[in-house]
PDB file of C-alpha atoms in Angstrom:
ATOM      1  CA  MET A  17     115.220 125.649  95.322  1.00 57.00           C
ATOM      2  CA  GLY A  18     118.986 126.037  95.618  1.00 70.00           C
ATOM      3  CA  ASN A  19     121.097 124.306  98.218  1.00 78.00           C
ATOM      4  CA  VAL A  20     124.600 125.104  99.425  1.00 83.00           C
ATOM      5  CA  VAL A  21     126.575 123.168 102.032  1.00 86.00           C
ATOM      6  CA  HIS A  22     129.569 124.606 103.928  1.00 87.00           C
ATOM      7  CA  LYS A  23     131.974 122.897 106.290  1.00 85.00           C
ATOM      8  CA  LEU A  24     132.772 125.319 109.129  1.00 87.00           C
ATOM      9  CA  THR A  25     135.044 125.334 112.135  1.00 87.00           C
ATOM     10  CA  GLN A  26     133.512 125.746 115.593  1.00 86.00           C
ATOM     11  CA  ASN A  27     134.734 129.362 115.678  1.00 82.00           C
ATOM     12  CA  GLU A  28     133.074 130.060 112.327  1.00 85.00           C
ATOM     13  CA  ILE A  29     129.831 128.485 113.571  1.00 86.00           C
ATOM     14  CA  GLN A  30     129.897 130.623 116.707  1.00 84.00           C
ATOM     15  CA  ASN A  31     130.534 133.699 114.566  1.00 81.00           C
ATOM     16  CA  LEU A  32     127.587 132.802 112.310  1.00 86.00           C
ATOM     17  CA  MET A  33     125.271 132.267 115.270  1.00 86.00           C
ATOM     18  CA  SER A  34     126.267 135.650 116.697  1.00 80.00           C
ATOM     19  CA  LYS A  35     125.102 137.438 113.538  1.00 82.00           C
ATOM     20  CA  ILE A  36     121.466 136.254 113.468  1.00 88.00           C
ATOM     21  CA  GLN A  37     119.001 134.555 115.831  1.00 88.00           C
ATOM     22  CA  PHE A  38     118.990 130.733 115.757  1.00 89.00           C
ATOM     23  CA  GLU A  39     116.651 128.170 117.303  1.00 91.00           C
ATOM     24  CA  THR A  40     118.620 125.695 119.418  1.00 89.00           C
ATOM     25  CA  SER A  41     115.920 123.662 121.206  1.00 88.00           C
ATOM     26  CA  ASN A  42     113.491 120.940 120.073  1.00 86.00           C
ATOM     27  CA  LEU A  43     115.661 120.104 117.053  1.00 86.00           C
ATOM     28  CA  PRO A  44     116.021 116.843 115.111  1.00 84.00           C
ATOM     29  CA  GLN A  45     118.874 114.591 116.184  1.00 81.00           C
ATOM     30  CA  GLY A  46     122.180 115.639 114.675  1.00 84.00           C
ATOM     31  CA  MET A  47     121.172 119.288 114.291  1.00 88.00           C
ATOM     32  CA  LYS A  48     122.826 122.003 116.369  1.00 90.00           C
ATOM     33  CA  ALA A  49     120.736 125.006 115.326  1.00 91.00           C
ATOM     34  CA  ARG A  50     118.398 126.296 112.631  1.00 90.00           C
ATOM     35  CA  THR A  51     116.768 129.493 111.463  1.00 92.00           C
ATOM     36  CA  LYS A  52     115.138 131.215 108.511  1.00 90.00           C
ATOM     37  CA  HIS A  53     116.875 134.347 107.193  1.00 89.00           C
ATOM     38  CA  GLN A  54     115.901 136.300 104.075  1.00 86.00           C
ATOM     39  CA  ASN A  55     113.633 133.447 102.910  1.00 87.00           C
ATOM     40  CA  THR A  56     116.538 131.016 103.267  1.00 90.00           C
ATOM     41  CA  THR A  57     116.529 128.081 105.689  1.00 91.00           C
ATOM     42  CA  ILE A  58     119.832 127.605 107.495  1.00 92.00           C
ATOM     43  CA  ASN A  59     120.561 124.306 109.265  1.00 92.00           C
ATOM     44  CA  ILE A  60     123.707 123.855 111.364  1.00 92.00           C
ATOM     45  CA  TYR A  61     124.628 120.230 112.045  1.00 90.00           C
ATOM     46  CA  ASN A  62     126.748 118.752 114.826  1.00 87.00           C
ATOM     47  CA  SER A  63     129.170 117.547 112.153  1.00 86.00           C
ATOM     48  CA  GLY A  64     130.127 121.173 111.470  1.00 86.00           C
ATOM     49  CA  LYS A  65     128.300 121.299 108.152  1.00 89.00           C
ATOM     50  CA  VAL A  66     125.888 124.145 107.454  1.00 89.00           C
ATOM     51  CA  MET A  67     123.175 123.909 104.803  1.00 87.00           C
ATOM     52  CA  PHE A  68     121.540 126.927 103.158  1.00 87.00           C
ATOM     53  CA  GLN A  69     118.255 126.172 101.352  1.00 86.00           C
ATOM     54  CA  GLY A  70     116.282 128.596  99.211  1.00 84.00           C
ATOM     55  CA  LYS A  71     116.371 130.571  95.973  1.00 81.00           C
ATOM     56  CA  SER A  72     118.904 132.973  97.487  1.00 82.00           C
ATOM     57  CA  ALA A  73     120.962 130.306  99.264  1.00 82.00           C
ATOM     58  CA  GLU A  74     124.276 131.232  97.650  1.00 82.00           C
ATOM     59  CA  THR A  75     123.745 134.956  98.179  1.00 82.00           C
ATOM     60  CA  VAL A  76     122.834 134.565 101.858  1.00 84.00           C
ATOM     61  CA  ALA A  77     125.790 132.241 102.413  1.00 84.00           C
ATOM     62  CA  LEU A  78     128.157 134.796 100.894  1.00 83.00           C
ATOM     63  CA  GLN A  79     126.712 137.505 103.126  1.00 82.00           C
ATOM     64  CA  LEU A  80     127.010 135.547 106.362  1.00 85.00           C
ATOM     65  CA  LEU A  81     130.128 133.422 105.970  1.00 82.00           C
ATOM     66  CA  PRO A  82     133.842 134.216 105.650  1.00 71.00           C
ATOM     67  CA  ASN A  83     135.228 134.231 102.116  1.00 62.00           C
ATOM     68  CA  ASP A  84     137.440 131.208 102.742  1.00 54.00           C
ATOM     69  CA  ALA A  85     134.676 128.891 104.005  1.00 58.00           C
ATOM     70  CA  SER A  86     134.573 125.700 101.951  1.00 54.00           C
ATOM     71  CA  ALA A  87     131.331 125.328 100.035  1.00 53.00           C
ATOM     72  CA  THR A  88     129.605 123.185  97.438  1.00 52.00           C
ATOM     73  CA  PRO A  89     126.832 125.007  95.519  1.00 48.00           C
ATOM     74  CA  THR A  90     124.363 122.836  93.652  1.00 46.00           C
ATOM     75  CA  ALA A  91     122.648 125.232  91.286  1.00 41.00           C
ATOM     76  CA  SER A  92     124.164 123.833  88.096  1.00 37.00           C
ATOM     77  CA  THR A  93     126.719 121.164  88.969  1.00 38.00           C
ATOM     78  CA  LYS A  94     125.829 117.648  87.853  1.00 39.00           C
ATOM     79  CA  PRO A  95     127.628 114.873  89.703  1.00 39.00           C
ATOM     80  CA  SER A  96     129.278 111.968  87.960  1.00 38.00           C
ATOM     81  CA  THR A  97     127.441 108.646  88.002  1.00 37.00           C
ATOM     82  CA  ASN A  98     128.449 105.022  87.835  1.00 38.00           C
ATOM     83  CA  VAL A  99     128.999 104.022  84.221  1.00 38.00           C
ATOM     84  CA  SER A 100     127.664 100.510  84.815  1.00 42.00           C
ATOM     85  CA  SER A 101     124.102 101.890  84.841  1.00 51.00           C
ATOM     86  CA  THR A 102     122.590 102.771  81.472  1.00 78.00           C
ATOM     87  CA  ILE A 103     120.601 105.572  83.133  1.00 91.00           C
ATOM     88  CA  LYS A 104     122.429 108.421  84.846  1.00 94.00           C
ATOM     89  CA  TYR A 105     120.042 108.544  87.781  1.00 95.00           C
ATOM     90  CA  ASN A 106     121.920 111.302  89.590  1.00 94.00           C
ATOM     91  CA  SER A 107     121.119 113.650  86.712  1.00 94.00           C
ATOM     92  CA  HIS A 108     117.402 113.076  87.298  1.00 96.00           C
ATOM     93  CA  ASN A 109     114.837 113.469  90.079  1.00 97.00           C
ATOM     94  CA  CYS A 110     114.500 110.025  91.659  1.00 97.00           C
ATOM     95  CA  ILE A 111     112.869 108.077  94.437  1.00 98.00           C
ATOM     96  CA  GLY A 112     115.188 105.315  95.619  1.00 97.00           C
ATOM     97  CA  SER A 113     114.393 102.484  98.029  1.00 98.00           C
ATOM     98  CA  ASP A 114     116.488 100.043 100.029  1.00 97.00           C
ATOM     99  CA  GLU A 115     116.327  97.986 103.219  1.00 96.00           C
ATOM    100  CA  ALA A 116     118.447  96.928 106.188  1.00 96.00           C
ATOM    101  CA  GLY A 117     118.353  94.057 108.662  1.00 95.00           C
ATOM    102  CA  SER A 118     117.282  91.336 106.239  1.00 94.00           C
ATOM    103  CA  GLY A 119     120.455  89.325 106.813  1.00 93.00           C
ATOM    104  CA  ASP A 120     120.654  89.914 110.562  1.00 96.00           C
ATOM    105  CA  TYR A 121     119.260  87.390 113.037  1.00 97.00           C
ATOM    106  CA  PHE A 122     118.658  90.047 115.677  1.00 98.00           C
ATOM    107  CA  GLY A 123     116.746  93.244 115.059  1.00 97.00           C
ATOM    108  CA  PRO A 124     113.946  94.377 112.744  1.00 98.00           C
ATOM    109  CA  LEU A 125     113.589  94.717 109.005  1.00 98.00           C
ATOM    110  CA  THR A 126     113.726  98.407 108.046  1.00 98.00           C
ATOM    111  CA  VAL A 127     112.843  99.827 104.636  1.00 98.00           C
ATOM    112  CA  CYS A 128     113.242 103.384 103.393  1.00 98.00           C
ATOM    113  CA  ALA A 129     112.268 105.222 100.224  1.00 98.00           C
ATOM    114  CA  ALA A 130     113.874 108.630  99.668  1.00 98.00           C
ATOM    115  CA  TYR A 131     113.448 111.343  97.048  1.00 98.00           C
ATOM    116  CA  VAL A 132     116.587 113.026  95.741  1.00 96.00           C
ATOM    117  CA  SER A 133     116.244 115.788  93.190  1.00 95.00           C
ATOM    118  CA  GLU A 134     118.940 116.503  90.626  1.00 93.00           C
ATOM    119  CA  LYS A 135     119.712 119.733  92.496  1.00 90.00           C
ATOM    120  CA  ASN A 136     120.193 117.897  95.795  1.00 92.00           C
ATOM    121  CA  ALA A 137     122.442 115.205  94.327  1.00 91.00           C
ATOM    122  CA  GLN A 138     125.644 117.190  94.815  1.00 88.00           C
ATOM    123  CA  VAL A 139     124.580 118.175  98.337  1.00 90.00           C
ATOM    124  CA  LEU A 140     124.343 114.485  99.199  1.00 92.00           C
ATOM    125  CA  LYS A 141     127.816 113.904  97.765  1.00 88.00           C
ATOM    126  CA  THR A 142     129.114 116.713  99.962  1.00 88.00           C
ATOM    127  CA  LEU A 143     127.496 115.184 103.040  1.00 89.00           C
ATOM    128  CA  GLY A 144     129.287 111.920 102.289  1.00 87.00           C
ATOM    129  CA  VAL A 145     126.362 109.861 101.008  1.00 90.00           C
ATOM    130  CA  ASP A 146     127.689 106.592  99.595  1.00 74.00           C
ATOM    131  CA  ASP A 147     126.965 102.873  99.650  1.00 68.00           C
ATOM    132  CA  SER A 148     126.067 102.231 103.299  1.00 72.00           C
ATOM    133  CA  LYS A 149     128.106  99.012 103.206  1.00 76.00           C
ATOM    134  CA  LYS A 150     131.226 101.173 102.914  1.00 83.00           C
ATOM    135  CA  LEU A 151     130.337 103.335 105.925  1.00 87.00           C
ATOM    136  CA  THR A 152     130.737 102.690 109.635  1.00 90.00           C
ATOM    137  CA  ASP A 153     127.623 102.729 111.798  1.00 90.00           C
ATOM    138  CA  THR A 154     128.888 105.937 113.420  1.00 91.00           C
ATOM    139  CA  LYS A 155     129.179 107.636 110.025  1.00 91.00           C
ATOM    140  CA  ILE A 156     125.771 106.314 108.969  1.00 93.00           C
ATOM    141  CA  VAL A 157     124.127 107.844 112.052  1.00 93.00           C
ATOM    142  CA  GLU A 158     125.881 111.176 111.453  1.00 92.00           C
ATOM    143  CA  ILE A 159     124.837 111.387 107.786  1.00 94.00           C
ATOM    144  CA  ALA A 160     121.307 110.037 108.316  1.00 94.00           C
ATOM    145  CA  GLU A 161     120.536 112.586 111.024  1.00 93.00           C
ATOM    146  CA  GLN A 162     121.314 115.275 108.468  1.00 93.00           C
ATOM    147  CA  LEU A 163     119.444 113.653 105.567  1.00 94.00           C
ATOM    148  CA  ILE A 164     116.172 113.194 107.455  1.00 94.00           C
ATOM    149  CA  THR A 165     115.914 116.940 108.040  1.00 92.00           C
ATOM    150  CA  PHE A 166     115.516 117.840 104.358  1.00 93.00           C
ATOM    151  CA  ILE A 167     115.127 114.745 102.168  1.00 95.00           C
ATOM    152  CA  PRO A 168     111.483 113.669 101.584  1.00 97.00           C
ATOM    153  CA  HIS A 169     111.398 110.043 102.744  1.00 98.00           C
ATOM    154  CA  SER A 170     109.325 107.276 104.256  1.00 98.00           C
ATOM    155  CA  LEU A 171     110.819 104.872 106.779  1.00 98.00           C
ATOM    156  CA  LEU A 172     108.967 101.657 107.664  1.00 98.00           C
ATOM    157  CA  THR A 173     110.007  99.186 110.366  1.00 98.00           C
ATOM    158  CA  LEU A 174     108.801  95.624 110.759  1.00 98.00           C
ATOM    159  CA  ASP A 175     109.769  94.735 114.323  1.00 97.00           C
ATOM    160  CA  ASN A 176     110.646  91.182 115.296  1.00 98.00           C
ATOM    161  CA  VAL A 177     107.237  90.311 116.754  1.00 97.00           C
ATOM    162  CA  LYS A 178     105.399  91.408 113.597  1.00 97.00           C
ATOM    163  CA  TYR A 179     108.101  89.920 111.379  1.00 97.00           C
ATOM    164  CA  ASN A 180     107.693  86.521 113.051  1.00 97.00           C
ATOM    165  CA  GLU A 181     103.900  86.764 112.791  1.00 97.00           C
ATOM    166  CA  ARG A 182     104.107  87.399 109.026  1.00 96.00           C
ATOM    167  CA  GLN A 183     106.632  84.590 108.612  1.00 95.00           C
ATOM    168  CA  LYS A 184     104.317  82.196 110.473  1.00 95.00           C
ATOM    169  CA  MET A 185     101.506  83.230 108.095  1.00 96.00           C
ATOM    170  CA  GLY A 186     103.650  82.010 105.217  1.00 94.00           C
ATOM    171  CA  TRP A 187     105.172  85.297 104.121  1.00 94.00           C
ATOM    172  CA  SER A 188     108.662  84.915 102.700  1.00 94.00           C
ATOM    173  CA  GLN A 189     111.186  87.637 103.408  1.00 95.00           C
ATOM    174  CA  VAL A 190     110.934  88.653  99.740  1.00 94.00           C
ATOM    175  CA  LYS A 191     107.208  89.267 100.193  1.00 95.00           C
ATOM    176  CA  MET A 192     107.805  91.324 103.349  1.00 96.00           C
ATOM    177  CA  LYS A 193     110.353  93.469 101.541  1.00 96.00           C
ATOM    178  CA  ALA A 194     108.176  93.913  98.448  1.00 96.00           C
ATOM    179  CA  VAL A 195     105.209  95.082 100.532  1.00 97.00           C
ATOM    180  CA  LEU A 196     107.316  97.488 102.600  1.00 98.00           C
ATOM    181  CA  HIS A 197     109.197  98.904  99.610  1.00 98.00           C
ATOM    182  CA  ASN A 198     105.999  99.528  97.698  1.00 97.00           C
ATOM    183  CA  GLU A 199     104.287 101.202 100.662  1.00 97.00           C
ATOM    184  CA  ALA A 200     107.299 103.400 101.404  1.00 98.00           C
ATOM    185  CA  ILE A 201     107.513 104.472  97.762  1.00 98.00           C
ATOM    186  CA  LYS A 202     103.787 105.311  97.681  1.00 97.00           C
ATOM    187  CA  ASN A 203     104.212 107.361 100.852  1.00 97.00           C
ATOM    188  CA  VAL A 204     106.996 109.432  99.274  1.00 98.00           C
ATOM    189  CA  THR A 205     104.961 110.106  96.129  1.00 97.00           C
ATOM    190  CA  GLN A 206     102.474 111.868  98.419  1.00 96.00           C
ATOM    191  CA  LYS A 207     105.197 114.243  99.632  1.00 96.00           C
ATOM    192  CA  ILE A 208     106.536 115.500  96.287  1.00 95.00           C
ATOM    193  CA  GLU A 209     105.376 117.089  93.053  1.00 94.00           C
ATOM    194  CA  ILE A 210     104.772 114.071  90.823  1.00 93.00           C
ATOM    195  CA  GLU A 211     105.429 116.001  87.632  1.00 94.00           C
ATOM    196  CA  ASP A 212     109.015 116.475  88.833  1.00 93.00           C
ATOM    197  CA  LEU A 213     109.610 112.739  89.309  1.00 96.00           C
ATOM    198  CA  ASP A 214     111.707 111.064  86.605  1.00 96.00           C
ATOM    199  CA  TYR A 215     112.438 107.612  88.033  1.00 97.00           C
ATOM    200  CA  ILE A 216     111.677 105.256  90.904  1.00 97.00           C
ATOM    201  CA  VAL A 217     114.742 103.082  91.493  1.00 97.00           C
ATOM    202  CA  ILE A 218     114.545  99.976  93.678  1.00 97.00           C
ATOM    203  CA  ASP A 219     117.647  98.208  94.914  1.00 95.00           C
ATOM    204  CA  GLN A 220     116.877  94.838  93.371  1.00 94.00           C
ATOM    205  CA  PHE A 221     116.242  91.937  95.740  1.00 92.00           C
ATOM    206  CA  ALA A 222     113.897  90.131  93.335  1.00 92.00           C
ATOM    207  CA  LYS A 223     113.016  90.227  89.661  1.00 90.00           C
ATOM    208  CA  ARG A 224     110.383  92.775  88.646  1.00 93.00           C
ATOM    209  CA  GLU A 225     107.641  90.177  88.099  1.00 92.00           C
ATOM    210  CA  VAL A 226     108.319  88.582  91.507  1.00 93.00           C
ATOM    211  CA  TYR A 227     108.232  91.987  93.212  1.00 95.00           C
ATOM    212  CA  GLN A 228     104.935  92.850  91.515  1.00 93.00           C
ATOM    213  CA  HIS A 229     103.453  89.486  92.511  1.00 92.00           C
ATOM    214  CA  TYR A 230     104.264  89.969  96.192  1.00 94.00           C
ATOM    215  CA  ALA A 231     103.743  93.719  96.634  1.00 94.00           C
ATOM    216  CA  LEU A 232      99.967  93.360  97.346  1.00 89.00           C
ATOM    217  CA  SER A 233      99.316  96.626  95.476  1.00 90.00           C
ATOM    218  CA  GLU A 234     100.195  98.102  92.108  1.00 92.00           C
ATOM    219  CA  LEU A 235     103.471  99.903  91.533  1.00 93.00           C
ATOM    220  CA  PRO A 236     102.690 103.635  91.817  1.00 93.00           C
ATOM    221  CA  PHE A 237     104.289 104.505  88.458  1.00 94.00           C
ATOM    222  CA  PRO A 238     105.331 101.274  86.722  1.00 94.00           C
ATOM    223  CA  LYS A 239     106.710 102.987  83.605  1.00 94.00           C
ATOM    224  CA  LYS A 240     109.054 105.091  85.741  1.00 96.00           C
ATOM    225  CA  THR A 241     110.100 102.183  87.967  1.00 96.00           C
ATOM    226  CA  LYS A 242     113.498 100.541  87.519  1.00 96.00           C
ATOM    227  CA  PHE A 243     115.254  97.734  89.394  1.00 96.00           C
ATOM    228  CA  GLU A 244     119.011  97.937  89.821  1.00 94.00           C
ATOM    229  CA  THR A 245     121.472  95.470  91.333  1.00 91.00           C
ATOM    230  CA  LYS A 246     124.097  97.177  93.522  1.00 90.00           C
ATOM    231  CA  GLY A 247     121.822 100.206  93.297  1.00 92.00           C
ATOM    232  CA  GLU A 248     123.656 102.238  95.963  1.00 92.00           C
ATOM    233  CA  SER A 249     126.545 102.735  93.528  1.00 91.00           C
ATOM    234  CA  LYS A 250     124.267 103.810  90.689  1.00 93.00           C
ATOM    235  CA  SER A 251     121.759 106.102  92.420  1.00 95.00           C
ATOM    236  CA  LEU A 252     122.226 108.575  95.256  1.00 96.00           C
ATOM    237  CA  ALA A 253     118.511 108.182  95.995  1.00 97.00           C
ATOM    238  CA  ILE A 254     119.078 104.483  96.750  1.00 97.00           C
ATOM    239  CA  ALA A 255     122.245 105.333  98.695  1.00 96.00           C
ATOM    240  CA  ALA A 256     120.293 107.834 100.828  1.00 97.00           C
ATOM    241  CA  ALA A 257     117.524 105.294 101.422  1.00 97.00           C
ATOM    242  CA  SER A 258     120.160 102.700 102.312  1.00 95.00           C
ATOM    243  CA  ILE A 259     121.729 105.008 104.888  1.00 96.00           C
ATOM    244  CA  ILE A 260     118.408 105.986 106.495  1.00 97.00           C
ATOM    245  CA  SER A 261     117.186 102.374 106.672  1.00 97.00           C
ATOM    246  CA  ARG A 262     120.518 101.279 108.160  1.00 95.00           C
ATOM    247  CA  TYR A 263     120.347 104.174 110.628  1.00 96.00           C
ATOM    248  CA  ALA A 264     116.939 102.974 111.819  1.00 97.00           C
ATOM    249  CA  PHE A 265     118.233  99.416 112.133  1.00 97.00           C
ATOM    250  CA  VAL A 266     121.271 100.553 114.165  1.00 96.00           C
ATOM    251  CA  LYS A 267     119.044 102.594 116.491  1.00 96.00           C
ATOM    252  CA  HIS A 268     116.758  99.600 117.063  1.00 97.00           C
ATOM    253  CA  MET A 269     119.767  97.405 117.805  1.00 97.00           C
ATOM    254  CA  ASP A 270     120.973  99.990 120.316  1.00 96.00           C
ATOM    255  CA  HIS A 271     117.542  99.832 121.959  1.00 97.00           C
ATOM    256  CA  ILE A 272     117.724  96.036 122.227  1.00 97.00           C
ATOM    257  CA  THR A 273     121.222  96.333 123.720  1.00 97.00           C
ATOM    258  CA  ARG A 274     119.915  98.659 126.426  1.00 97.00           C
ATOM    259  CA  GLN A 275     116.868  96.465 126.976  1.00 95.00           C
ATOM    260  CA  ILE A 276     118.841  93.296 127.772  1.00 96.00           C
ATOM    261  CA  ASN A 277     121.995  95.026 128.992  1.00 96.00           C
ATOM    262  CA  MET A 278     124.142  93.052 126.532  1.00 95.00           C
ATOM    263  CA  ASP A 279     125.895  94.204 123.341  1.00 96.00           C
ATOM    264  CA  VAL A 280     123.903  92.571 120.541  1.00 96.00           C
ATOM    265  CA  PRO A 281     126.011  91.379 117.581  1.00 96.00           C
ATOM    266  CA  LYS A 282     124.902  92.023 114.011  1.00 94.00           C
ATOM    267  CA  GLY A 283     124.798  89.482 111.226  1.00 93.00           C
ATOM    268  CA  ALA A 284     124.155  85.735 111.506  1.00 93.00           C
ATOM    269  CA  SER A 285     127.576  84.206 112.286  1.00 92.00           C
ATOM    270  CA  ASN A 286     128.711  81.633 114.856  1.00 93.00           C
ATOM    271  CA  LYS A 287     129.285  84.546 117.221  1.00 95.00           C
ATOM    272  CA  VAL A 288     125.561  85.272 116.952  1.00 96.00           C
ATOM    273  CA  ASP A 289     124.737  81.629 117.801  1.00 96.00           C
ATOM    274  CA  LEU A 290     126.771  81.879 121.015  1.00 96.00           C
ATOM    275  CA  PHE A 291     125.165  85.178 121.939  1.00 97.00           C
ATOM    276  CA  ALA A 292     121.671  83.786 121.313  1.00 97.00           C
ATOM    277  CA  ALA A 293     122.466  80.913 123.657  1.00 97.00           C
ATOM    278  CA  LYS A 294     123.452  83.429 126.353  1.00 96.00           C
ATOM    279  CA  VAL A 295     120.133  85.244 125.869  1.00 97.00           C
ATOM    280  CA  ILE A 296     118.247  81.974 126.324  1.00 96.00           C
ATOM    281  CA  GLN A 297     120.169  81.212 129.493  1.00 95.00           C
ATOM    282  CA  LYS A 298     119.583  84.646 130.956  1.00 96.00           C
ATOM    283  CA  TYR A 299     116.070  85.517 129.743  1.00 96.00           C
ATOM    284  CA  GLY A 300     114.529  82.422 128.168  1.00 96.00           C
ATOM    285  CA  ILE A 301     113.533  81.437 124.628  1.00 97.00           C
ATOM    286  CA  GLY A 302     110.533  83.787 124.623  1.00 97.00           C
ATOM    287  CA  LYS A 303     112.742  86.837 125.023  1.00 97.00           C
ATOM    288  CA  LEU A 304     115.087  85.608 122.306  1.00 98.00           C
ATOM    289  CA  ASP A 305     112.192  85.232 119.868  1.00 98.00           C
ATOM    290  CA  ALA A 306     110.932  88.733 120.685  1.00 98.00           C
ATOM    291  CA  ILE A 307     114.188  90.326 119.499  1.00 98.00           C
ATOM    292  CA  SER A 308     115.133  88.007 116.639  1.00 97.00           C
ATOM    293  CA  LYS A 309     113.932  86.412 113.395  1.00 97.00           C
ATOM    294  CA  LYS A 310     112.726  82.956 114.490  1.00 96.00           C
ATOM    295  CA  HIS A 311     113.153  81.190 111.147  1.00 95.00           C
ATOM    296  CA  PHE A 312     116.912  81.851 110.993  1.00 95.00           C
ATOM    297  CA  LYS A 313     119.052  78.770 111.681  1.00 94.00           C
ATOM    298  CA  ASN A 314     120.799  80.660 114.488  1.00 95.00           C
ATOM    299  CA  ARG A 315     117.868  79.791 116.767  1.00 96.00           C
ATOM    300  CA  ASP A 316     118.291  76.035 116.343  1.00 96.00           C
ATOM    301  CA  LYS A 317     122.050  76.334 116.692  1.00 95.00           C
ATOM    302  CA  ALA A 318     121.665  78.286 119.943  1.00 96.00           C
ATOM    303  CA  LEU A 319     119.282  75.666 121.334  1.00 96.00           C
ATOM    304  CA  ALA A 320     121.757  72.949 120.325  1.00 95.00           C
ATOM    305  CA  LEU A 321     124.518  74.758 122.205  1.00 94.00           C
ATOM    306  CA  ILE A 322     122.328  74.882 125.317  1.00 91.00           C
ATOM    307  CA  ASP A 323     121.466  71.193 124.942  1.00 88.00           C
ATOM    308  CA  LYS A 324     125.131  70.246 124.506  1.00 85.00           C
ATOM    309  CA  LYS A 325     126.123  72.185 127.609  1.00 78.00           C
ATOM    310  CA  TYR A 326     123.633  70.490 129.900  1.00 75.00           C
ATOM    311  CA  ASN A 327     123.591  66.985 128.422  1.00 63.00           C
TER     312      ASN A 327
END
């Protein structure tokens, strides 16, 4: 299936929507309108980007859009890949997996696995998919809300209550991540044609044997599975998974902010210690534990700050 992405002005989008009937209600976040025309799916995003999907994507785009609209067809173009990886993952059909929230005291642990075909690789480049560490949270939300509409993926969230329960049972964070990564990957394999899958690429947080020990179940396709350090720069599938998992983490943090009516800081710095102390003062230690990872040192530091203030 071919994919073409165009960046349009608001006037060009209005002109497009005047030509054919679009659905504008009950849409995924980040999407302005969508329709199916001549066996081609057309998605218009709030960012101004329009994606045409189908065998006749390029032809339909040429029919409906002005000649000077900027476009990136993906029928035959192969994107460049990071030379540090011995495998050019972006020239293959890959499932990539990554996580977010593991280094943050507040908020859940989120893990995503995403399938990116060779044909969709250039589309992701056009949408701005990159290492999520290089992107602002605003940009991550914008890109993720586009990706989730057409990229086969599985997103798993271990909220703070469940996270703390597993940790109390003796689960290390590595074990939590291994279990979630493996489950997310298995979920994605159920959504794609397996014969089209070339590689499964995991952003490495542990050596292969450690991952296999903790995963609780077999790797779906061990011979196709690779582990890569700094995987976001080597595989667009990992980069997409990184963005979606970070998007979920950001949304959960926004929810916590609304819940306690305080802007929750990310990370695990001294600023976080001070904020945790404020949460204890306002809501109590039970509330703090319900929105944070109890085994982080920030908890003890916050309690020490409270003790110092009143003693």
